[in-house]
Coordinates of C-alpha atoms and ligand atoms in Angstrom, one line a residue:
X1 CA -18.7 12.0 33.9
X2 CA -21.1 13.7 36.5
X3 CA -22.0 16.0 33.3
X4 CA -21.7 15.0 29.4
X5 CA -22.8 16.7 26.6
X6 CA -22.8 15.3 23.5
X7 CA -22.7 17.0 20.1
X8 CA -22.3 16.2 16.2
X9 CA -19.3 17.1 14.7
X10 CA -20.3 17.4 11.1
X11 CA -23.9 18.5 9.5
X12 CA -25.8 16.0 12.0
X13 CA -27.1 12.6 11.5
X14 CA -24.0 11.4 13.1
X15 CA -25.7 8.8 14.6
X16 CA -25.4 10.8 18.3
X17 CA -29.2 8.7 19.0
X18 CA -27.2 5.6 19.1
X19 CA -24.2 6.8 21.0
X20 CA -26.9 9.0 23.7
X21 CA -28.9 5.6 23.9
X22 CA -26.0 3.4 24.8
X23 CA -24.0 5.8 27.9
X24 CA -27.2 6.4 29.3
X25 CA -28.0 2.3 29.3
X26 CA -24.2 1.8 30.4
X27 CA -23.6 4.4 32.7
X28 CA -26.9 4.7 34.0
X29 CA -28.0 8.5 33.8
X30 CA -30.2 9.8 36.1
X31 CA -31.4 12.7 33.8
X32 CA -31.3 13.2 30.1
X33 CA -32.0 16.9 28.9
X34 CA -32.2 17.7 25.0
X35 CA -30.5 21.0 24.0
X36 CA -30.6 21.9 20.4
X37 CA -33.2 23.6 17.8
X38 CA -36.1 21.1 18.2
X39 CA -38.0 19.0 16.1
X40 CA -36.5 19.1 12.9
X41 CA -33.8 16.6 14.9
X42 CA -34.3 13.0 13.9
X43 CA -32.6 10.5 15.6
X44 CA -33.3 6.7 14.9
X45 CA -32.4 4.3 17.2
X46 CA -32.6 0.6 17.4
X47 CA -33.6 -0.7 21.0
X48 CA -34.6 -4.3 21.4
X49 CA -35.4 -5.2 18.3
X50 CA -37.6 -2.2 17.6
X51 CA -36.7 1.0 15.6
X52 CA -37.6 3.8 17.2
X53 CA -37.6 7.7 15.3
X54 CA -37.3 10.6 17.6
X55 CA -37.7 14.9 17.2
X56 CA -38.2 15.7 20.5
X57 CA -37.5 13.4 23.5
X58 CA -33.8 12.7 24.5
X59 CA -32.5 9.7 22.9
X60 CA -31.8 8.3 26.8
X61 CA -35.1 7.3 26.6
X62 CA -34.0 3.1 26.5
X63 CA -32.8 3.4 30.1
X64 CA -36.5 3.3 32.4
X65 CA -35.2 5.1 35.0
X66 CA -33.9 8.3 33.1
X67 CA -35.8 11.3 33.8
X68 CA -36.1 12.9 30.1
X69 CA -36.3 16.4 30.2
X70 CA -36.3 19.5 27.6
X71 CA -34.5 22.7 28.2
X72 CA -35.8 26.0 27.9
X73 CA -33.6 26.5 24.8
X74 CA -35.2 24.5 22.6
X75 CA -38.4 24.8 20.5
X76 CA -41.5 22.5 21.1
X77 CA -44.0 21.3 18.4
X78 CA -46.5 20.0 21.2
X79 CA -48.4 17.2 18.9
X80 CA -44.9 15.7 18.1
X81 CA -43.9 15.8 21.7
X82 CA -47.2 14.3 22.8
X83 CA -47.2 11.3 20.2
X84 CA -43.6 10.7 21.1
X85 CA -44.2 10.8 25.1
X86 CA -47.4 8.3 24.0
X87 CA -44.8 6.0 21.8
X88 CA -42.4 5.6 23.9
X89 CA -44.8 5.1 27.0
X90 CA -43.0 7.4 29.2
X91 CA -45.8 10.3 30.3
X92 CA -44.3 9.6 33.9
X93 CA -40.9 10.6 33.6
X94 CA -40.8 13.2 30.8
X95 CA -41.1 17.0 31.8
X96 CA -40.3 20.3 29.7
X97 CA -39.7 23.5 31.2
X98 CA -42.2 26.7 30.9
X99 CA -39.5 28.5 28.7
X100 CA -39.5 26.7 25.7
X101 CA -41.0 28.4 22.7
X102 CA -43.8 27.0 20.9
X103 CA -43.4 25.7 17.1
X104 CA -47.5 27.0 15.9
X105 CA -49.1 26.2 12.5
X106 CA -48.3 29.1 11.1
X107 CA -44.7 28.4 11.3
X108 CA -44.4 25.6 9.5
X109 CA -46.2 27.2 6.7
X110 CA -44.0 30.1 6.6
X111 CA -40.7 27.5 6.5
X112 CA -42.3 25.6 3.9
X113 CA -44.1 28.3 1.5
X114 CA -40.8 30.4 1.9
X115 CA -38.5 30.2 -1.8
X116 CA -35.5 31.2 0.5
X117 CA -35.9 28.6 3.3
X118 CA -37.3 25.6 1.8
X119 CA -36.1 26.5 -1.7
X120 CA -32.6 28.1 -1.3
X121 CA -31.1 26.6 2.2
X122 CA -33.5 23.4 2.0
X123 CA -34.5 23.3 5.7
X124 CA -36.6 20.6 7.0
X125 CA -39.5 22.4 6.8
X126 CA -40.6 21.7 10.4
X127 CA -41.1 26.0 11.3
X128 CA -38.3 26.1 13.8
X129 CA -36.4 28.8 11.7
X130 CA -39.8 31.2 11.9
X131 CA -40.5 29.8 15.2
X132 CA -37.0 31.0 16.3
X133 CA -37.4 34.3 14.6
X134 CA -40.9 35.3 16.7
X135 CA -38.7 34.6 19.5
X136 CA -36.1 37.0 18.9
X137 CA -39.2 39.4 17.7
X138 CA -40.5 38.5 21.5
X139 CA -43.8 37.5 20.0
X140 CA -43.5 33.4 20.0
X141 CA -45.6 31.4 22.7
X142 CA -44.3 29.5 25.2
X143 CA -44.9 26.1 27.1
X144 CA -46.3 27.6 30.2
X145 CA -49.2 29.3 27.6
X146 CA -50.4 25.6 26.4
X147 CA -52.7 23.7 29.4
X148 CA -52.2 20.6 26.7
X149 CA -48.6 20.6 28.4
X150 CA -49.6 21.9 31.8
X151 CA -48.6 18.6 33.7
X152 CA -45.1 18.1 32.1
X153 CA -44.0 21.2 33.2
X154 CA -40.8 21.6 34.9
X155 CA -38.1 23.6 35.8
X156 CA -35.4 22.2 34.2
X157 CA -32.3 23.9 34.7
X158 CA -33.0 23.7 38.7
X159 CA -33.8 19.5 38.0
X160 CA -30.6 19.3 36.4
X161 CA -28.5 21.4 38.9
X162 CA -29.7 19.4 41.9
X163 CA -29.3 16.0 40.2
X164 CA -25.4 17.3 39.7
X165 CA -25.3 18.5 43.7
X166 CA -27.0 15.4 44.9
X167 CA -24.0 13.4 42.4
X168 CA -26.6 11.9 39.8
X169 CA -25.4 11.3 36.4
X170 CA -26.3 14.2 33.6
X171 CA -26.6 13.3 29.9
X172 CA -27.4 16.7 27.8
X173 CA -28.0 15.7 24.0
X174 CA -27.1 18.3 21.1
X175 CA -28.8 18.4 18.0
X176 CA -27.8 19.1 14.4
X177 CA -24.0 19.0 13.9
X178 CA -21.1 21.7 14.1
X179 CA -21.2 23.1 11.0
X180 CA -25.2 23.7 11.0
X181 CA -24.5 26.0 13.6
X182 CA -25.9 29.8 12.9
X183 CA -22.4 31.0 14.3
X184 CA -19.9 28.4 13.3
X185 CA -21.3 26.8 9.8
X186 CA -21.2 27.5 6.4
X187 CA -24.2 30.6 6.7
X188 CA -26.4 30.7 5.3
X189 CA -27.1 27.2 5.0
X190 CA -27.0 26.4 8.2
X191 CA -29.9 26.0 10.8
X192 CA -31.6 28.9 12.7
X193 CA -29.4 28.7 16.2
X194 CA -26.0 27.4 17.4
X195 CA -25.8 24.6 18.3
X196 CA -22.0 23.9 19.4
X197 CA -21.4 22.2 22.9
X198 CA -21.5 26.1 24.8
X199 CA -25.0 26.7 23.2
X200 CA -26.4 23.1 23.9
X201 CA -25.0 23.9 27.9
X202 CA -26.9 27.1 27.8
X203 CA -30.4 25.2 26.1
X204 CA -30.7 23.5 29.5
X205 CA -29.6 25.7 32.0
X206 CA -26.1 24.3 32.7
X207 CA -23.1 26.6 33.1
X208 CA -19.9 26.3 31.9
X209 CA -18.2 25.5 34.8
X210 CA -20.5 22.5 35.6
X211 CA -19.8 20.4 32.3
X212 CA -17.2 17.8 32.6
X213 CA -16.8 16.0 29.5
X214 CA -17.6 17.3 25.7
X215 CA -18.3 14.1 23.5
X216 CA -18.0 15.1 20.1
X217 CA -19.2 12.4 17.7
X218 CA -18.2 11.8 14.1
X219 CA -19.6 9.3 11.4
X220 CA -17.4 7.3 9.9
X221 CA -17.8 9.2 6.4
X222 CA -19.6 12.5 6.0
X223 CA -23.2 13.1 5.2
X224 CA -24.9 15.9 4.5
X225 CA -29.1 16.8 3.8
X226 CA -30.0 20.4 2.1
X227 CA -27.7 23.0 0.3
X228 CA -24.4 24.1 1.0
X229 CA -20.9 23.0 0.2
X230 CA -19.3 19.2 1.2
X231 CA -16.0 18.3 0.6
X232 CA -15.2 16.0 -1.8
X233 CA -19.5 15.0 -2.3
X234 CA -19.8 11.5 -4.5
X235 CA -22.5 11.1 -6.8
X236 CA -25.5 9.7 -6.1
X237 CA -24.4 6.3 -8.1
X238 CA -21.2 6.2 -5.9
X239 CA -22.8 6.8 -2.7
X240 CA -24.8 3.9 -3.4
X241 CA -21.8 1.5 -4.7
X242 CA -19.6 2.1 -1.2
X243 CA -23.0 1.7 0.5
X244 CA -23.2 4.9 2.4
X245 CA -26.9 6.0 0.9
X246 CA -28.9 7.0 3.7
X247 CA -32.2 9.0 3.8
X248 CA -33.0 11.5 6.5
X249 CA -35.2 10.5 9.4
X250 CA -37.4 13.8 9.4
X251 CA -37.9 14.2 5.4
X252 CA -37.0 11.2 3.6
X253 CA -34.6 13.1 1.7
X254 CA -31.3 11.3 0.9
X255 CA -28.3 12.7 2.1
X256 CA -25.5 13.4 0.0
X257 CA -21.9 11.7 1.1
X258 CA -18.1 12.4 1.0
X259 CA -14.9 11.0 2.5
X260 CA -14.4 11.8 6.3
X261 CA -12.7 15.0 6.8
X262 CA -9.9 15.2 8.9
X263 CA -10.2 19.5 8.5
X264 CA -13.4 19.6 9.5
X265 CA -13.1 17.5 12.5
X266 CA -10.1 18.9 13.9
X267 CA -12.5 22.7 14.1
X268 CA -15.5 20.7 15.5
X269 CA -12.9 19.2 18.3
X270 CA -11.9 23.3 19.0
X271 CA -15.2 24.6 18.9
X272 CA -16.9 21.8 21.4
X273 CA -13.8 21.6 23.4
X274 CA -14.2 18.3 22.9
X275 CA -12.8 15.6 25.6
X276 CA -13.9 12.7 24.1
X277 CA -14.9 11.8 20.5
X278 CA -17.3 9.1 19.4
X279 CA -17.1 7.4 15.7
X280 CA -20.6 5.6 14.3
X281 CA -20.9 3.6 11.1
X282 CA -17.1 2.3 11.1
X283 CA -18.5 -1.2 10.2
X284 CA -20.2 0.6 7.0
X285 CA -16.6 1.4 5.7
X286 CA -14.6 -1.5 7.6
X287 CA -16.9 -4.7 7.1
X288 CA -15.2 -6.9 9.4
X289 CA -15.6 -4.5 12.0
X290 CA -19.5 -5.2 12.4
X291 CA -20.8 -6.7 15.6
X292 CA -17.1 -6.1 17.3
X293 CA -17.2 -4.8 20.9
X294 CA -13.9 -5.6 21.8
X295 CA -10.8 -2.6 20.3
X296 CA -8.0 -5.7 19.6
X297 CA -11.0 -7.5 17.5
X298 CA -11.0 -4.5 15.2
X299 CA -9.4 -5.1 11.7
X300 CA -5.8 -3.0 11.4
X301 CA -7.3 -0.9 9.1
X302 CA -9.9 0.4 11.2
X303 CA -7.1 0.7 14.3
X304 CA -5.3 2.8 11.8
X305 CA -7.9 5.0 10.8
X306 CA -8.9 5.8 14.3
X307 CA -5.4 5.9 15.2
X308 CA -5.1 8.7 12.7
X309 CA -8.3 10.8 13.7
X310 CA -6.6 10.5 17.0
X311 CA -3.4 11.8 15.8
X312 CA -4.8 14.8 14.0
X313 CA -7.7 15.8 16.6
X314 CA -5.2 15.4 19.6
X315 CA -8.6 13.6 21.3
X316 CA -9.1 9.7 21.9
X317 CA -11.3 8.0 20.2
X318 CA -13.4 6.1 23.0
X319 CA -16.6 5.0 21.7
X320 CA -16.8 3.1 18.0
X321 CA -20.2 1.8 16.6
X322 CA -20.1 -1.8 14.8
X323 CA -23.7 -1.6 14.0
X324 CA -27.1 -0.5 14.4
X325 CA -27.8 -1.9 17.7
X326 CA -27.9 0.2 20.9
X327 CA -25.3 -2.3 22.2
X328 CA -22.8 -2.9 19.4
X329 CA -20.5 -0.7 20.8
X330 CA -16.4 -0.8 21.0
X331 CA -16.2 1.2 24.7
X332 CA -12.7 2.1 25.4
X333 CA -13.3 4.7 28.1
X334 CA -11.1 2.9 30.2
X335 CA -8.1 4.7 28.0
X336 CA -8.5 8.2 29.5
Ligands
GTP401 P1 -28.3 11.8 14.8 O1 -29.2 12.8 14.2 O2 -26.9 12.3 14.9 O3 -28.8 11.2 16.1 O4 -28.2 10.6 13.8 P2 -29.4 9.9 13.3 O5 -29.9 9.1 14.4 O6 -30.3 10.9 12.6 O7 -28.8 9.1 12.2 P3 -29.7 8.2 11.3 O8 -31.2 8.6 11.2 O9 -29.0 8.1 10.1 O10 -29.8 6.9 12.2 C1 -28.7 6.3 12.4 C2 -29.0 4.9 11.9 O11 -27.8 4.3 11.8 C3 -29.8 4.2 13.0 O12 -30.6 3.2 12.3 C4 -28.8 3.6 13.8 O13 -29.2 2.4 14.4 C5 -27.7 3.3 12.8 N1 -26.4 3.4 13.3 C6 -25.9 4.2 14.3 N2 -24.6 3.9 14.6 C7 -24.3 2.9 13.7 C8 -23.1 2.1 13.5 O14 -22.1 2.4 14.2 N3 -23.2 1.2 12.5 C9 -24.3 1.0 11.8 N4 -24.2 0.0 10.8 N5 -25.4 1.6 12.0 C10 -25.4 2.6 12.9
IMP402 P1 -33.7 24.0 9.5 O1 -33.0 23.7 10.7 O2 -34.9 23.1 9.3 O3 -34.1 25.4 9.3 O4 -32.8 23.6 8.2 C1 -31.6 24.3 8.0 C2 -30.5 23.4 7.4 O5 -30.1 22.5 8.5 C3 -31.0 22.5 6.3 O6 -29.8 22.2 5.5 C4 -31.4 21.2 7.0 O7 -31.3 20.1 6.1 C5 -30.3 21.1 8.1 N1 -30.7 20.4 9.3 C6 -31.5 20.8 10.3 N2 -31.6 19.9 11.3 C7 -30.9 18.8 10.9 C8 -30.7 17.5 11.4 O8 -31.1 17.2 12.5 N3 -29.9 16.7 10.7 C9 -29.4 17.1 9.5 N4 -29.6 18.3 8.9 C10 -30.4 19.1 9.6
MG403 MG1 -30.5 12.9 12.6

């Protein structure tokens, strides 16, 4: 795996913090580098008993010895990095390079006292869509403008680049999901960049020749937060009954839920050039699957249903969460 990336495969909240948290525990990365929008990411993720809610820093950040970086690509609302760095105790290891843009105040006014961003597409209301925008206009500021940040600068795409040469281990974390993406979703509700695995690669400096495995990660059924169409969407009451409510880690709001969809995944898996594919939440459909870390433990139902994602991606299915836990994991690698 020298160099994974890892991207959602749906409209985000895959669960990709869980899946991120347990390779770079397991396979012991020496640098994790976020690509993706910025902070109006959430990823939750349940490490030793604690649950922890992340915007900025890489999900990696459960393995001590990962370096957790930010690439130039992505936006940076400096108070939410700084608490998080703070939270997480890791002002030693954590570094963002000079490039990224700055999310200001004004921003996040502008995304939430807009009728057609906050109203219409429903964004998260965190100012990366304007923040994106002044960067286009060449106006926005950037991290090497802010002394707040001047000792986590870093030059990330060389960092990453020479931990590759040197043979260290490379875990680049997407953000969103496929179908979010400004080029590939359902426009215009869809967030302000792309954010497929060939944009995430270019966030962090990494070319397309140096990635060696795409890890696209579906959940289990889909979810959706915000406007814009999803196949076969239950009601509220029904999302409830099958217990697949779930509210958003950066607004509280509670997504809306349909069936897995086979369509949809089979043009995330062309998109990401996917190599791998990861599936979270199977023990929220599949109860008996919960806690299993072993394939052959897995109820038949459960086989079958990965069995047919497998058969209509044409991509294994090698990781499966069972649960919250960073370590409730079925890891079946060893099959490619
Ligand atoms: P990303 O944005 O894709 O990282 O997903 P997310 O982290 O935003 O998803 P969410 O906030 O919904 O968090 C996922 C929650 O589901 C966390 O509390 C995880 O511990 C939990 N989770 C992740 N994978 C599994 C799984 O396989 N089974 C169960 N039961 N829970 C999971
Ligand atoms: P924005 O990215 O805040 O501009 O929001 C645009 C759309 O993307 C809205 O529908 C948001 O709900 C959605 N969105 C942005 N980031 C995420 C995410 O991390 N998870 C899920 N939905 C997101
Ligand atoms: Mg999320």
């Amino acid at each position: 795996m020298p160099s994974l990336i890892i991207v959602g495969g749906f409209y985000g909240d895959e669960g990709k913090g869980k899946i991120v948290s347990y390779i770079a525990e397991k396979d012991d990365c020496s640098i994790a580098v976020r690509g993706g929008v910025g902070p109006n990411a959430g990823h939750s993720i349940v490490w030793e008993g604690k649950t922890y809610r992340l915007r900025m820093l890489p999900s990696a950040f459960v393995n001590p010895r990962a370096r957790l970086l930010i690439g130039p690509g992505v936006l940076v609302n400096p108070q939410v990095f700084l608490k998080e760095v703070e939270e997480v105790k890791a002002a030693g290891r954590c570094g963002l390079d000079p490039l990224c843009a700055i999310i200001e105040q004004k921003h996040i006014d502008q995304d939430r006292g807009s009728q057609h961003l906050s109203g219409k597409i429903g964004t998260t209301g965190t100012g990366t869509g304007p923040c994106n925008a002044d960067r286009v206009n060449r106006t926005a500021l950037l991290a090497r403008d802010l002394p707040e940040l001047k000792n986590y600068i870093t030059d990330v795409p060389a960092t990453v680049n020479e931990a590759l040469e040197e043979g260290g281990r490379v875990l680049v974390e997407g953000t969103q999901g496929t179908f979010l993406s400004l080029f590939h979703g359902s426009y215009p509700f869809v967030t302000s960049k792309d954010v497929t695995a060939s944009s995430i690669a270019a966030d962090v400096g990494l070319g397309p020749t140096n990635v060696d495995d795409v890890v696209v990660v579906f959940k289990a059924y889909v979810t959706r937060v915000g406007s814009g169409f999803l196949k076969g969407e239950l009601s509220p009451e029904e999302t409830a009954k099958r217990g697949w409510a779930e509210y958003g880690t950066v607004t509280g709001r509670q997504r809306r839920a349909g069936p897995f969809d086979f369509d949809l995944a089979r043009r995330a898996v062309m998109l990401n050039g996917a190599t791998q594919l990861a599936l979270t939440k199977l023990d929220i459909v599949y109860q008996e699957s919960r806690g299993v870390t072993d394939y052959k433990d897995l109820p038949n139902e459960a086989r079958d249903f990965i069995k047919k994602i497998e058969e209509e991606t044409g991509v294994p299915v090698t990781l499966i969460g069972t649960g919250p836990a960073v370590e409730e994991v079925v890891d079946r690698r060893e099959i490619i």
